mmCIF file of C-alpha atoms and ligand atoms in Angstrom:
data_model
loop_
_atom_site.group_PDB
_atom_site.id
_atom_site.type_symbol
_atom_site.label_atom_id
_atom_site.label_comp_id
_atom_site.label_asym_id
_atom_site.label_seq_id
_atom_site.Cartn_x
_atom_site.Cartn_y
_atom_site.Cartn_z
ATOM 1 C CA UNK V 1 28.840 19.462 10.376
ATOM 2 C CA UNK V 2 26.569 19.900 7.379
ATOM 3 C CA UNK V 3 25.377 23.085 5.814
ATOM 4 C CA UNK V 4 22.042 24.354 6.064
ATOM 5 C CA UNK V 5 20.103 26.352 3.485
ATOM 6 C CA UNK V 6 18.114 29.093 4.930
ATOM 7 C CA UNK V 7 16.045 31.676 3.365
ATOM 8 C CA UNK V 8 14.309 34.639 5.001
ATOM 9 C CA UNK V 9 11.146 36.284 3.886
ATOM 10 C CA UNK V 10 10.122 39.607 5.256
ATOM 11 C CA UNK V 11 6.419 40.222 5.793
ATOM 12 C CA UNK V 12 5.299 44.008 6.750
ATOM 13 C CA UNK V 13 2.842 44.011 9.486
ATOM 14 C CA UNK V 14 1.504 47.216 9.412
ATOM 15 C CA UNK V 15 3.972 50.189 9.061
ATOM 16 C CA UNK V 16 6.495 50.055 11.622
ATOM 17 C CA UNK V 17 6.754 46.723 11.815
ATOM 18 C CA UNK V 18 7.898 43.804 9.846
ATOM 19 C CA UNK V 19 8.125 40.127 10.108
ATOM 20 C CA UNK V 20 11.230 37.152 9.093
ATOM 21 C CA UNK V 21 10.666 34.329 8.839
ATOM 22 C CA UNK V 22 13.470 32.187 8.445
ATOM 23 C CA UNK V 23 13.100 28.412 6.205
ATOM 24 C CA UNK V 24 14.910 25.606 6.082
ATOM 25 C CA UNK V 25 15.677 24.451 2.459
ATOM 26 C CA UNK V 26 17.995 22.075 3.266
ATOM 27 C CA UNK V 27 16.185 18.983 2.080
ATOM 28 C CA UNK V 28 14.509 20.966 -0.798
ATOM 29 C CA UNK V 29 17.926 21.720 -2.277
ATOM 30 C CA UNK V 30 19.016 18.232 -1.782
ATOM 31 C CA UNK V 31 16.270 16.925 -3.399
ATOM 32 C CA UNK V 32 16.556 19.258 -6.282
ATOM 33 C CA UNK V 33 20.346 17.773 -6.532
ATOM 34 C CA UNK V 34 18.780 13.883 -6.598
ATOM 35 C CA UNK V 35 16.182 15.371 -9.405
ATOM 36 C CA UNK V 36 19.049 16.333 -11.668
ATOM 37 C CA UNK V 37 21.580 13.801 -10.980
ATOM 38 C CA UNK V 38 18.481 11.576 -11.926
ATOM 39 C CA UNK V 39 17.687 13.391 -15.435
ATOM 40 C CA UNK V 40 21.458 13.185 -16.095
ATOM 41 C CA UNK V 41 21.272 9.494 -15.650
ATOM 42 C CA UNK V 42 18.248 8.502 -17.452
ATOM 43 C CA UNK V 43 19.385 11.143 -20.389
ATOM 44 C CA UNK V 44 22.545 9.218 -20.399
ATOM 45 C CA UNK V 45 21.251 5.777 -20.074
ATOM 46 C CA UNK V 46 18.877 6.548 -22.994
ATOM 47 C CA UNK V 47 21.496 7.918 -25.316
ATOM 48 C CA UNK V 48 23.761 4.407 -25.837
ATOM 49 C CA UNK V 49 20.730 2.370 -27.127
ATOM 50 C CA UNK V 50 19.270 5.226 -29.557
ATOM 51 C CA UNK V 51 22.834 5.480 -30.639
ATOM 52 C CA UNK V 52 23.109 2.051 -31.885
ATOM 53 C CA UNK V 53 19.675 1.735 -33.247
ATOM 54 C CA UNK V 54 20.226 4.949 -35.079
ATOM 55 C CA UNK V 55 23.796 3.452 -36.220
ATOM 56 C CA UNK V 56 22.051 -0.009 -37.003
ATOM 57 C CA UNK V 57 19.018 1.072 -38.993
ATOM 58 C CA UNK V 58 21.630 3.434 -41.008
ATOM 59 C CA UNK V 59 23.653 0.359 -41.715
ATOM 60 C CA UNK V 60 20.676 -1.722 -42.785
ATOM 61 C CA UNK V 61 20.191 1.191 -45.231
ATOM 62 C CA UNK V 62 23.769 0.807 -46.631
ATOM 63 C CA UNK V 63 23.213 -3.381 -47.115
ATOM 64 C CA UNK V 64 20.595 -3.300 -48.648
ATOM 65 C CA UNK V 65 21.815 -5.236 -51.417
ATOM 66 C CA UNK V 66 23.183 -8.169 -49.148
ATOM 67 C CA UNK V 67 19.986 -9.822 -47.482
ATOM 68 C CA UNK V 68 22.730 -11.492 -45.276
ATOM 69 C CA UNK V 69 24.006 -8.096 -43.510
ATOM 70 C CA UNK V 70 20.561 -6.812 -43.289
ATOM 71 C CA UNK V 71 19.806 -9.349 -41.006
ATOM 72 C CA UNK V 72 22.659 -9.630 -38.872
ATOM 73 C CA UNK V 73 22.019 -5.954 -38.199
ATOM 74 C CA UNK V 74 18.401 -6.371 -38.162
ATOM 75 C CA UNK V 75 19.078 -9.106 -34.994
ATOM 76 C CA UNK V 76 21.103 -6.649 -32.983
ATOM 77 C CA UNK V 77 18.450 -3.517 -34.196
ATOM 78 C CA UNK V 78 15.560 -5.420 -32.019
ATOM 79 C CA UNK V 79 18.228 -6.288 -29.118
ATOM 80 C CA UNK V 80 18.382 -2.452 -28.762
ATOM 81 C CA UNK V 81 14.630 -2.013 -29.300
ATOM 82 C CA UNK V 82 14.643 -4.606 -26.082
ATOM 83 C CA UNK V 83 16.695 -2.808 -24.133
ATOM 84 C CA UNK V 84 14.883 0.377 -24.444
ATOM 85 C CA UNK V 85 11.303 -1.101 -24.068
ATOM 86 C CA UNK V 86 12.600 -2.757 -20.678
ATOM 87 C CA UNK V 87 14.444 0.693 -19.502
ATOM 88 C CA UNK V 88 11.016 2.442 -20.357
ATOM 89 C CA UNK V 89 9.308 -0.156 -18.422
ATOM 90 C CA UNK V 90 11.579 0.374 -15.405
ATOM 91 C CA UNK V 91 11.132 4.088 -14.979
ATOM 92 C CA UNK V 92 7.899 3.441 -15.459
ATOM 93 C CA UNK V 93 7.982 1.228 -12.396
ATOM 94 C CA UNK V 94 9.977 3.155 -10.574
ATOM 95 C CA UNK V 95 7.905 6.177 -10.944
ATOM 96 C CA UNK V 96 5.053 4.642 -9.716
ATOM 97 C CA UNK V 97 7.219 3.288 -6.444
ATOM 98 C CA UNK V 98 9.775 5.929 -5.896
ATOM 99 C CA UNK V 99 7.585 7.894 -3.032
ATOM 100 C CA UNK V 100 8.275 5.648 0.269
ATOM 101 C CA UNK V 101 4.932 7.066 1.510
ATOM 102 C CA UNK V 102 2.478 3.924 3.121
ATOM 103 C CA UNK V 103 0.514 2.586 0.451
ATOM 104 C CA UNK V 104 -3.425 4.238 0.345
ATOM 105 C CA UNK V 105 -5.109 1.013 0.020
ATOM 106 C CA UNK V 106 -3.270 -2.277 1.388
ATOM 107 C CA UNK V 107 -4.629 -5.481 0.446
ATOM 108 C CA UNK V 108 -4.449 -8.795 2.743
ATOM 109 C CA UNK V 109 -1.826 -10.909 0.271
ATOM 110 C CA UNK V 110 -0.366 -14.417 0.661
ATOM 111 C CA UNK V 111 3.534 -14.531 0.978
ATOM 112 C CA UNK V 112 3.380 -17.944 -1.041
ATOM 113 C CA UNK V 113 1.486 -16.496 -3.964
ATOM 114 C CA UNK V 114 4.245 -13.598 -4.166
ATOM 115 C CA UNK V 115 6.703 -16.101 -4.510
ATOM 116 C CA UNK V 116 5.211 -18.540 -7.200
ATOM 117 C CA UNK V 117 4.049 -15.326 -9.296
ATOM 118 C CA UNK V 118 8.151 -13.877 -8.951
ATOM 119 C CA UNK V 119 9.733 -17.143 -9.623
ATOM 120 C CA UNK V 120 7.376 -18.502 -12.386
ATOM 121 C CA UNK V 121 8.293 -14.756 -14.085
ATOM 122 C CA UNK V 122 11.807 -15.917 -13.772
ATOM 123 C CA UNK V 123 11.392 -19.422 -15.068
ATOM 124 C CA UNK V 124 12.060 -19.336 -19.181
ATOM 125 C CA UNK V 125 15.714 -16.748 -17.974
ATOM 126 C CA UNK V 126 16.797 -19.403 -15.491
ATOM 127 C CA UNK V 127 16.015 -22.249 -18.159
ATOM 128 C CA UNK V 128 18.157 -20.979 -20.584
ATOM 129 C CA UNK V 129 20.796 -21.240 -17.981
ATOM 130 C CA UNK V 130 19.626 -24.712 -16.588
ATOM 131 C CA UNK V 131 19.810 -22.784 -13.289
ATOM 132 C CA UNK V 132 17.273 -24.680 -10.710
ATOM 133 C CA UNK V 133 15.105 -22.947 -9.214
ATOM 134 C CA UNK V 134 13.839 -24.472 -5.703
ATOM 135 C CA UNK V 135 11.522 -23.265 -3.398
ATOM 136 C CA UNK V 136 10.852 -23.363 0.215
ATOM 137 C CA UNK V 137 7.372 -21.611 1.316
ATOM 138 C CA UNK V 138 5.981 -23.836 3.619
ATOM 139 C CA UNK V 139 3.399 -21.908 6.149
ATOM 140 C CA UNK V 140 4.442 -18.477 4.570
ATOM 141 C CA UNK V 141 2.005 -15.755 6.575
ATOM 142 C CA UNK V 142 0.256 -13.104 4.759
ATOM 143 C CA UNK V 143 1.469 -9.201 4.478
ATOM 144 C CA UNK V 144 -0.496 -6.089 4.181
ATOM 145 C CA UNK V 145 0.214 -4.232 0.226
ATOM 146 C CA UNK V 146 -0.002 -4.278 -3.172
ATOM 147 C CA UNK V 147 0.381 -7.714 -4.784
ATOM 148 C CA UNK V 148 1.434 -6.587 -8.185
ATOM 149 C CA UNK V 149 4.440 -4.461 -6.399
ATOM 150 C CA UNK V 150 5.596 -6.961 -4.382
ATOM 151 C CA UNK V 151 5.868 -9.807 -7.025
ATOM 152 C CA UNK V 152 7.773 -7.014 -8.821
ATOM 153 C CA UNK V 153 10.016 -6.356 -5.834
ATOM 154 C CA UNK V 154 10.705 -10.140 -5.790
ATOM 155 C CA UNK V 155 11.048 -10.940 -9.273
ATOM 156 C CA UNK V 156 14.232 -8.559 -9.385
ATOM 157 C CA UNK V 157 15.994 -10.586 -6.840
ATOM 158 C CA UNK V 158 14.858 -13.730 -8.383
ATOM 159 C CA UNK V 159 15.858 -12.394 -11.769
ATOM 160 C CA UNK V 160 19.639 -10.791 -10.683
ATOM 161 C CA UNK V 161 20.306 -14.401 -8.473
ATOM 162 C CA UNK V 162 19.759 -15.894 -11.863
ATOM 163 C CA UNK V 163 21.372 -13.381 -14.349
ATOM 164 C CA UNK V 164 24.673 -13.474 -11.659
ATOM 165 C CA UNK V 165 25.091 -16.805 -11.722
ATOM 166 C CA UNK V 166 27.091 -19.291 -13.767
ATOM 167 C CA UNK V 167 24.934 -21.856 -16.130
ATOM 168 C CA UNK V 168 23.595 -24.692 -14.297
ATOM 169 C CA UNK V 169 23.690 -23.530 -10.471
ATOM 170 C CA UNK V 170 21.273 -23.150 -7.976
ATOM 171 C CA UNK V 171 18.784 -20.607 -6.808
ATOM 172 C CA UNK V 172 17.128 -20.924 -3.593
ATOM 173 C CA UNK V 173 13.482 -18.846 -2.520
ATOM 174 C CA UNK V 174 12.850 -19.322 1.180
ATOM 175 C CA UNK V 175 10.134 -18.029 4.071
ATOM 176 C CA UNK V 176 11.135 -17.786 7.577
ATOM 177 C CA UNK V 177 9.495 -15.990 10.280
ATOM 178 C CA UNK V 178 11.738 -13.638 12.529
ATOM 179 C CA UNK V 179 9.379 -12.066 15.379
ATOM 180 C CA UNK V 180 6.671 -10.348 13.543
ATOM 181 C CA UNK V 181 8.360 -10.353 10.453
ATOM 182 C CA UNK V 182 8.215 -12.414 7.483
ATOM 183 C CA UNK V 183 11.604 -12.730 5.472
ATOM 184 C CA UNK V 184 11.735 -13.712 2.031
ATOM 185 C CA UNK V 185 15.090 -14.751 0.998
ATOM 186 C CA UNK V 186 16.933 -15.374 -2.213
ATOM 187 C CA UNK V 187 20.008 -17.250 -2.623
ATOM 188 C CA UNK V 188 22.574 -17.875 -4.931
ATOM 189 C CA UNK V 189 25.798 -19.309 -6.175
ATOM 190 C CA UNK V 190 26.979 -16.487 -8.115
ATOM 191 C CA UNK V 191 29.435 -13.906 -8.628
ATOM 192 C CA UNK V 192 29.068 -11.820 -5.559
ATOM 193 C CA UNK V 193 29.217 -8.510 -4.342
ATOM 194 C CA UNK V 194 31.966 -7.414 -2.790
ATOM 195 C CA UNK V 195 31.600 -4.898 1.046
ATOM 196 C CA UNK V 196 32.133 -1.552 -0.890
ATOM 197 C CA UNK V 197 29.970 -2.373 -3.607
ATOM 198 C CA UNK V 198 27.006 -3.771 -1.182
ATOM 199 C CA UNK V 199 26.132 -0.408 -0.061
ATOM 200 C CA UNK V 200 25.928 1.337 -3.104
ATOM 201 C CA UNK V 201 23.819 -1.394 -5.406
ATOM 202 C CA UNK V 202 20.488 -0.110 -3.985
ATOM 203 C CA UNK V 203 21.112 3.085 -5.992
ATOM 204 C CA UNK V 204 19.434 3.708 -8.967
ATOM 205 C CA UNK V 205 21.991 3.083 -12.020
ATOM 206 C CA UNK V 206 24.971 1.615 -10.023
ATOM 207 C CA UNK V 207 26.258 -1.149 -11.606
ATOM 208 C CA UNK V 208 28.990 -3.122 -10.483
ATOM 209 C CA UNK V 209 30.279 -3.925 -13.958
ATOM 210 C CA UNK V 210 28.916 -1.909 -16.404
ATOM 211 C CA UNK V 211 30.312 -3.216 -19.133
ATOM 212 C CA UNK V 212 28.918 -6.881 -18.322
ATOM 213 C CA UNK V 213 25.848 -5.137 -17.318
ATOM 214 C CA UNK V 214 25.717 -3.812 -21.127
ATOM 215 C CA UNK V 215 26.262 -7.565 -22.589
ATOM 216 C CA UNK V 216 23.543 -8.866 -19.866
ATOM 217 C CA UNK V 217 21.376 -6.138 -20.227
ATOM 218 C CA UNK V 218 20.750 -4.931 -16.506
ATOM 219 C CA UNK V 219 19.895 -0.994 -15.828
ATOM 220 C CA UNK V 220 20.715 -0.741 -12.523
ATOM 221 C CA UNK V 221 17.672 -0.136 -11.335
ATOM 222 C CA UNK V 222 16.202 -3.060 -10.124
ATOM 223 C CA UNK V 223 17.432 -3.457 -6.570
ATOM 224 C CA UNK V 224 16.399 0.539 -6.227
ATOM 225 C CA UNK V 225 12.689 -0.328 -7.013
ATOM 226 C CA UNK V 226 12.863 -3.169 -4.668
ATOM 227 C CA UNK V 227 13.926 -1.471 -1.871
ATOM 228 C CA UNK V 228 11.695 1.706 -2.718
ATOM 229 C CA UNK V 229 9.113 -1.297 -2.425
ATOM 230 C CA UNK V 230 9.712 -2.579 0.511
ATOM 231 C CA UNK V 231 10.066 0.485 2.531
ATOM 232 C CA UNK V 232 6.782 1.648 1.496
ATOM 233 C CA UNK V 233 5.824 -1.848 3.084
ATOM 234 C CA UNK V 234 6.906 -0.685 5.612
ATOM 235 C CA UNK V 235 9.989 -3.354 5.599
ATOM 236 C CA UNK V 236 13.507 -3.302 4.272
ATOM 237 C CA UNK V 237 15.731 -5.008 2.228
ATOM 238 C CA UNK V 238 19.007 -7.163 3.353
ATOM 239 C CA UNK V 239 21.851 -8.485 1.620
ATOM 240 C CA UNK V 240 24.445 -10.584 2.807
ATOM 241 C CA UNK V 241 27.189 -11.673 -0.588
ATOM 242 C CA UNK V 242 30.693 -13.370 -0.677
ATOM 243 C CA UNK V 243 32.854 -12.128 -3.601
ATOM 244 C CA UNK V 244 32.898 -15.094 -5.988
ATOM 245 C CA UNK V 245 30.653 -17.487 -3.609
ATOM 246 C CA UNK V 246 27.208 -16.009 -3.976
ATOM 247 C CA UNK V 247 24.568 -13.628 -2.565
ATOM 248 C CA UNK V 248 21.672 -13.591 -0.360
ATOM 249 C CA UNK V 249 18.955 -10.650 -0.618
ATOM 250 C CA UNK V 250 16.203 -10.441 1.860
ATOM 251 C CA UNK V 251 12.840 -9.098 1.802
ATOM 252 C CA UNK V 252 11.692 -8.181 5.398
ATOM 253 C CA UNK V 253 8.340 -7.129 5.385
ATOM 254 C CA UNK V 254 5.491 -7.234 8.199
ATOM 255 C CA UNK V 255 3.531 -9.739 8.916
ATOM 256 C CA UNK V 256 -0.733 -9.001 8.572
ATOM 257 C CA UNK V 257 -2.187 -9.080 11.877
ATOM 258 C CA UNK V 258 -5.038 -11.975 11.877
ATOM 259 C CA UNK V 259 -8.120 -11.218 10.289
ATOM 260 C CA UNK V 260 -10.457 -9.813 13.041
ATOM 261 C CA UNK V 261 -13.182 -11.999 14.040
ATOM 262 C CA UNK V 262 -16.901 -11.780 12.772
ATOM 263 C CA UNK V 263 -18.753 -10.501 15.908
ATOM 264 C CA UNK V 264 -20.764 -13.469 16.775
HETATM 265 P P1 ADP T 301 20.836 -4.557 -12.987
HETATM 266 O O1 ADP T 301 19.743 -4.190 -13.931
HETATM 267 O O2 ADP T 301 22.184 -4.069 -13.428
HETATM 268 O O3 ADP T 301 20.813 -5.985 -12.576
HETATM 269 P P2 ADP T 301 20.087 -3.984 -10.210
HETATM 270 O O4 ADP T 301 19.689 -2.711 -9.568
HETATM 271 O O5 ADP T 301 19.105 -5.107 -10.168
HETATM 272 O O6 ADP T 301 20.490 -3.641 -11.709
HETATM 273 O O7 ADP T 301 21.455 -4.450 -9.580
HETATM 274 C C1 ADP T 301 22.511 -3.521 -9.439
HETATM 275 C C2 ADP T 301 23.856 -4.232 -9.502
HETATM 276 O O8 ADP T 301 24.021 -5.078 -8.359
HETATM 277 C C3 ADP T 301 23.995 -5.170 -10.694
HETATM 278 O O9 ADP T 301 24.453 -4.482 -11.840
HETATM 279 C C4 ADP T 301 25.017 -6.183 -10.199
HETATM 280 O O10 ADP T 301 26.311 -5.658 -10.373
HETATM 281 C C5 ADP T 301 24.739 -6.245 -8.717
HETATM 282 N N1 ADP T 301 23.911 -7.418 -8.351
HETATM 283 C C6 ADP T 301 22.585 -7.442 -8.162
HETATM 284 N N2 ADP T 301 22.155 -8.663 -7.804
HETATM 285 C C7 ADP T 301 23.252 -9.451 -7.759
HETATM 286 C C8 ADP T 301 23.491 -10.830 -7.441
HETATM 287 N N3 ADP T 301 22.484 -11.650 -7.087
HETATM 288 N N4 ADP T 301 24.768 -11.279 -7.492
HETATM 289 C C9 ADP T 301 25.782 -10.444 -7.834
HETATM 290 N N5 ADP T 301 25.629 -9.146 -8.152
HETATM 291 C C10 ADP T 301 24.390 -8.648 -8.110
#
């Protein structure tokens, strides 16, 4: 069984008498573990690029004689410059997901204008692969939330079915309703994910091949914002992946209850 944190307080109540009171710190102490495991990563993730851009713009310094070099290192200097501006960008995101609380203010928002928004975002990565891109949104309902958020929370799978997949394949974006849900699936015909890494890519930072990741450019952090978004959607995300014959991730979010009617 797990261990509990519990810390008394005594209160005096007059002068004979005093009062414990006994708390449960449990979660607070977790939590504080999450905090720092979380500083460790985003200190560490933050070192390798300013690393190599301090490395680079020192060995610009050193060429400067040989126009040549200087570019060549110039080229891989903005790569790194890249890669920091879009980890920024994602903690930034992140930050302003990371709470699963209900949103404050929910917005009625088309389904179909989620998924043109997330896959026209994708469109310039996936032609540089000549991946196609098809979609299927037919009749797609409307949800309850934040528009912005959840074109961000379906760009990422958009963007990974893309980035995992071998030049020139296919990546399908289809709406189906299951009871009073909407799902929002994205299909590919990539790499995979094998069962004991499935569990673990919703974590912030886990990558399944970091060193690819490095070449590619991914964070890890992606699928964690996604499914940060779509619990505070109230929905989930699903994800069903052969090793080496492709992935499906599903958004499952509620369906908006029909506008009420004028009264007449
Ligand atoms: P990243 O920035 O590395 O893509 P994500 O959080 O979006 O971070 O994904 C975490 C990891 O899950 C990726 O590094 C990759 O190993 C794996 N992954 C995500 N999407 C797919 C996919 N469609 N096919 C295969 N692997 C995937």
């Amino acid at each position: 069984s797990q261990v509990r944190h519990l810390s008394a307080r005594a209160a005096p109540i007059g002068a004979r008498f005093i009062l414990l009171l006994a708390e449960d710190r449990t979660e607070e102490i977790r939590l504080e573990g999450v905090r720092r495991d979380f500083v460790a990563n985003v200190s560490h993730e933050l070192k390798t690029p300013i690393g190599a851009v301090t490395l680079l713009a020192d060995a610009i310094d050193a060429a400067s004689d040989d126009p040549e070099r200087v570019r060549a290192f110039a080229q891989r200097l903005m790569v790194e410059a890249a890669r920091l501006g879009a980890l920024t960008q994602e903690l930034i995101d992140l930050s302003r997901v990371q709470d699963d609380d209900p949103l404050d203010d929910p917005e009625r928002i088309e389904v179909e204008r989620v998924v043109e928004r997330a896959v026209d975002a994708v469109r310039v990565a996936a032609e540089a692969k000549r991946i196609r891109i098809s979609t299927r949104v037919a009749d797609a309902p409307s949800v309850l939330g934040d528009e912005a958020m959840l074109v961000m929370a379906l760009q990422n799978l958009v963007s990974n079915a893309v980035q995992y997949s071998p030049d020139g394949s296919h990546v399908g974006v289809g709406v189906r309703m299951s009871d009073d849900l909407v799902e929002v699936s994205v299909t590919d015909k990539g790499v995979g994910i094998a069962p004991g890494d499935a569990q673990r890519v919703f974590e912030r930072f886990y990558r399944v091949d970091p060193a690819r990741s490095r070449v590619t450019g991914g964070t890890g952090l992606g699928l964690s914002i996604t499914k940060h978004i779509a619990v505070s959607h109230g929905g989930e995300v699903q994800l069903w992946s052969r090793l080496g014959q492709g992935s499906t991730f599903t958004l499952r979010l509620p369906v908006a209850q029909p506008e009420a009617q004028g009264a007449a």
